[in-house]
Coordinates of C-alpha atoms in Angstrom, one line a residue:
L9 CA -2.9 172.9 181.0
S10 CA -2.0 174.1 177.5
I11 CA 0.1 172.0 175.1
A12 CA 2.3 174.0 172.7
I13 CA 3.9 172.6 169.6
P14 CA 6.4 174.7 167.6
T15 CA 6.7 173.3 164.1
Y16 CA 8.2 173.9 160.7
N17 CA 7.8 171.8 157.5
R18 CA 7.2 168.6 159.3
R19 CA 3.7 167.7 158.2
K20 CA 4.0 163.9 158.8
Q21 CA 5.7 164.3 162.2
L22 CA 3.2 166.9 163.4
Q23 CA 0.3 164.7 162.3
N24 CA 1.7 161.8 164.2
Q25 CA 2.2 164.0 167.3
L26 CA -1.4 165.2 167.1
N27 CA -2.7 161.7 166.6
S28 CA -0.9 160.7 169.8
L29 CA -2.6 163.5 171.7
F30 CA -6.1 163.0 170.4
K31 CA -6.0 159.4 171.5
Q32 CA -6.1 160.7 175.1
D33 CA -8.5 162.4 177.4
L34 CA -8.3 166.1 176.6
S35 CA -11.0 167.3 179.0
K36 CA -8.3 169.0 181.3
V37 CA -6.5 170.5 178.3
E38 CA -7.4 174.1 177.6
D39 CA -5.9 174.2 174.1
I40 CA -3.2 172.7 171.8
I41 CA -1.3 175.6 170.4
V42 CA 0.4 174.9 167.1
I43 CA 3.0 177.6 166.3
D44 CA 4.0 177.3 162.6
N45 CA 7.2 178.9 161.5
H46 CA 5.9 179.8 158.0
S47 CA 5.9 176.3 156.6
N48 CA 5.6 175.7 152.9
Y49 CA 2.5 173.6 153.1
N50 CA -1.1 174.3 154.1
I51 CA -1.0 173.6 157.8
K52 CA -4.5 174.9 158.4
E53 CA -5.9 172.3 156.0
L54 CA -4.1 169.6 158.0
L55 CA -5.4 170.9 161.4
D56 CA -8.9 171.2 160.1
T57 CA -9.1 167.4 159.6
Y58 CA -9.2 167.1 163.4
N59 CA -12.3 169.3 163.6
S60 CA -11.4 170.3 167.2
K61 CA -11.9 173.6 169.0
K62 CA -8.9 172.6 171.2
I63 CA -6.5 173.4 168.4
R64 CA -5.3 177.0 168.2
L65 CA -3.1 177.8 165.2
I66 CA -0.5 180.6 165.2
I67 CA 1.3 181.1 161.9
N68 CA 4.4 183.3 162.0
P69 CA 4.3 185.9 159.2
I70 CA 8.0 185.1 158.4
N71 CA 10.4 182.3 159.4
I72 CA 11.9 183.5 162.7
G73 CA 14.3 180.6 163.0
M74 CA 14.0 177.4 165.0
S75 CA 15.7 178.6 168.2
T76 CA 13.4 181.7 168.4
N77 CA 10.3 179.8 167.6
L78 CA 10.9 177.4 170.4
Q79 CA 10.3 180.3 172.9
S80 CA 7.1 181.5 171.1
P81 CA 4.7 179.3 173.2
F82 CA 5.4 181.5 176.3
L83 CA 3.8 184.4 174.3
Y84 CA 0.6 182.6 173.5
C85 CA -0.1 180.5 176.6
K86 CA -3.2 181.6 178.5
T87 CA -3.1 179.0 181.2
K88 CA -1.1 178.4 184.3
W89 CA 0.6 175.3 183.0
L90 CA 2.4 174.8 179.7
W91 CA 3.7 171.5 178.2
L92 CA 6.3 172.5 175.6
L93 CA 6.1 169.6 173.1
S94 CA 8.2 169.1 170.0
D95 CA 6.6 168.2 166.7
D96 CA 8.7 165.1 166.1
D97 CA 8.7 163.3 169.4
E98 CA 5.7 161.1 170.1
A99 CA 3.6 161.6 173.3
L100 CA 3.0 158.4 175.1
D101 CA -0.6 157.2 175.5
N102 CA -1.0 158.2 179.2
S103 CA 1.2 161.3 179.1
I104 CA -1.6 163.9 179.7
E105 CA -2.9 161.9 182.6
K106 CA 0.6 161.7 184.2
I107 CA 1.1 165.4 183.7
N108 CA -2.2 166.3 185.3
Q109 CA -1.5 164.0 188.3
K110 CA 1.8 165.8 188.9
I111 CA 0.2 169.3 188.5
E112 CA -2.4 168.5 191.1
K113 CA 0.4 167.6 193.6
A114 CA 2.6 170.6 192.8
T115 CA 3.2 173.2 195.4
N116 CA 2.4 176.9 194.8
N117 CA 5.9 177.8 193.9
T118 CA 6.6 174.9 191.6
G119 CA 8.0 176.5 188.4
L120 CA 8.9 173.3 186.5
I121 CA 7.9 169.7 186.4
K122 CA 10.7 167.8 184.7
F123 CA 9.8 164.3 183.4
S124 CA 12.3 161.6 182.5
L125 CA 13.7 161.2 179.0
L126 CA 14.6 157.6 179.6
N127 CA 12.4 154.5 179.7
K128 CA 10.9 152.8 182.7
N129 CA 14.2 151.2 183.5
S130 CA 15.7 154.6 184.1
T131 CA 17.7 155.2 187.3
Q132 CA 16.4 158.7 187.5
S133 CA 15.0 159.5 191.0
S134 CA 12.1 161.8 191.9
K135 CA 13.1 164.9 193.8
K136 CA 12.1 168.4 194.6
I137 CA 14.8 171.0 194.4
N138 CA 14.8 174.7 195.5
K139 CA 18.2 176.0 194.4
L140 CA 20.2 176.0 191.3
T141 CA 23.1 174.4 193.1
E142 CA 20.8 171.5 193.9
F143 CA 19.8 171.3 190.2
I144 CA 23.4 171.1 189.2
D145 CA 24.3 168.5 191.8
Y146 CA 21.3 166.4 190.7
Y147 CA 22.6 166.1 187.2
H148 CA 26.2 166.1 188.0
N149 CA 25.9 163.2 190.4
E150 CA 23.4 161.1 188.4
K151 CA 25.5 160.6 185.3
P152 CA 23.4 157.8 183.7
I153 CA 20.7 160.4 182.9
R154 CA 22.8 163.3 181.8
K155 CA 23.2 162.9 178.1
G156 CA 20.8 165.3 176.5
E157 CA 18.2 165.1 179.3
I158 CA 18.5 168.7 180.5
I159 CA 18.2 170.3 177.1
F160 CA 15.4 168.0 175.8
M161 CA 12.4 170.1 175.3
S162 CA 9.4 167.7 175.5
T163 CA 10.0 166.6 179.1
N164 CA 9.3 170.1 180.5
V165 CA 6.0 171.3 181.9
F166 CA 6.2 174.9 183.0
N167 CA 4.2 177.0 185.5
V168 CA 4.0 180.1 183.4
N169 CA 2.5 182.2 186.3
V170 CA 5.4 181.5 188.6
L171 CA 8.0 182.0 186.0
K172 CA 6.4 185.2 184.6
D173 CA 9.1 187.6 185.7
Y174 CA 11.8 185.4 184.3
L175 CA 10.5 184.6 180.9
I176 CA 12.4 187.5 179.4
Y177 CA 15.5 185.4 179.7
S178 CA 14.0 182.8 177.4
F179 CA 14.0 185.3 174.5
S180 CA 17.2 187.0 175.5
Y181 CA 19.0 183.7 175.3
S182 CA 17.0 182.1 172.5
Y183 CA 20.2 181.8 170.4
S184 CA 21.5 179.2 172.9
Y185 CA 19.0 176.7 171.4
V186 CA 17.7 176.0 175.0
G187 CA 16.2 179.4 175.8
F188 CA 13.1 177.8 177.1
I189 CA 14.9 176.4 180.2
V190 CA 16.9 179.5 181.0
P191 CA 14.1 181.2 183.0
V192 CA 14.2 178.1 185.3
F193 CA 17.9 178.5 185.9
M194 CA 17.5 182.2 186.7
A195 CA 14.6 181.7 189.0
L196 CA 16.3 178.8 190.9
D197 CA 19.4 181.0 191.2
D198 CA 17.2 183.6 192.9
E199 CA 15.5 180.9 195.0
K200 CA 12.1 182.1 193.8
I201 CA 10.8 178.7 192.6
S202 CA 11.1 175.0 193.2
A203 CA 11.4 172.3 190.5
D204 CA 10.0 168.7 190.6
F205 CA 12.0 165.9 189.0
V206 CA 9.9 162.8 188.4
S207 CA 10.9 159.4 187.0
D208 CA 7.8 159.1 184.7
Q209 CA 8.3 159.1 181.0
I210 CA 5.8 161.1 178.9
V211 CA 7.3 161.0 175.4
E212 CA 9.1 158.6 173.1
Y213 CA 12.3 160.2 171.9
I214 CA 12.7 160.3 168.1
P215 CA 16.3 161.3 167.0
P216 CA 16.4 164.4 164.8
R217 CA 16.7 163.3 161.1
D218 CA 16.0 166.4 159.0
E219 CA 16.6 170.2 158.7
G220 CA 17.0 172.5 161.6
Y221 CA 19.1 170.5 164.1
R222 CA 22.9 170.4 163.7
L223 CA 25.4 169.2 166.3
D224 CA 27.7 172.1 165.8
D225 CA 24.9 174.7 166.0
V226 CA 23.5 173.3 169.2
G227 CA 26.9 172.8 170.7
I228 CA 28.0 176.3 170.0
G229 CA 24.6 177.6 171.2
L230 CA 25.0 175.8 174.5
S231 CA 28.3 177.5 175.1
I232 CA 26.4 180.8 175.4
L233 CA 25.1 179.6 178.8
S234 CA 28.6 180.5 180.2
H235 CA 27.5 184.1 179.8
L236 CA 24.5 183.8 182.2
N237 CA 24.7 186.2 185.1
L238 CA 24.4 183.6 187.9
K239 CA 25.4 183.9 191.5
L240 CA 27.2 180.6 191.5
K241 CA 30.7 180.1 192.8
R242 CA 33.4 179.2 190.3
S243 CA 33.3 175.5 191.2
Y244 CA 29.5 175.3 190.5
L245 CA 29.9 177.3 187.3
K246 CA 32.3 174.7 186.1
K247 CA 29.8 171.9 187.1
F248 CA 27.0 173.8 185.4
M249 CA 28.8 174.0 182.1
E250 CA 29.8 170.4 182.3
I251 CA 26.2 169.2 182.6
M252 CA 25.0 171.6 180.0
T253 CA 27.7 171.0 177.4
P254 CA 28.5 167.2 177.3
I255 CA 29.8 168.0 173.8
S256 CA 33.3 169.4 174.1
Y257 CA 34.7 172.2 172.1
F258 CA 37.1 169.8 170.5
Q259 CA 34.2 167.5 169.4
I260 CA 32.4 170.5 167.9
F261 CA 35.5 171.7 166.0
K262 CA 36.2 168.2 164.7
F263 CA 32.6 168.0 163.5
L264 CA 32.9 171.3 161.7
L265 CA 36.1 170.3 160.0
N266 CA 34.8 167.0 158.9
N267 CA 31.7 168.7 157.4
S268 CA 33.4 171.8 156.0
D269 CA 33.1 170.5 152.4
Q270 CA 29.3 170.2 152.7
N271 CA 29.0 173.5 154.6
N272 CA 31.1 176.1 152.9
S273 CA 29.3 178.9 154.8
K274 CA 31.3 178.0 157.9
T275 CA 34.5 179.9 158.5
F276 CA 37.4 179.2 160.9

């Protein structure tokens, strides 16, 4: 298992995230890859305080944008399994143990282990799926877990080996803001992988509260997923877009109008 943390100008949040990881047993973790998007502080100085050979720092020579940097871990992962972890959500105390337990039980063609975003009272069920239509039905039918759960990054543990031939789609659709999950969609559509949904929670969700994350940008980015070259029938394409874009175009447009005075770079 490798843990990858894309980050930019979030020193305090990154430190909190690393602290939550170093409280745990890291013996089965190959490395913690920190991919810095050219922050304006000395990130190496911060990481050196941990005095750990587990940490591998990658500093982008320029800021390549948030949505692109989120895909970077696929370039640097050297292990079979990759936990893609945000810099601002906090890993729970037993998260690494839970992940390793699920990895040990995973079948050879498991491409994704998807953990729950919600707390222990979640109604989310555990299930193995083998087709994209099953993925869509899973979320479409279980409405209590829909909001934000699919596109939430830190609940995804990827089998990079199994997804290798599909990782190109992560970069091709990076501007969707959820490029990291697109390889899973494409591989499930081809019925080349399976995905395990589990009810366990591994991170505490912290709402975005600073630069880099805007409702309108993410909403518009998600609409790009309608361009995916999928084999789905029209009825399932409609369901797919419903579960991927719980924010309607009307809500996005209203948000843009209400914030136009503060964001004059937007045009209509």
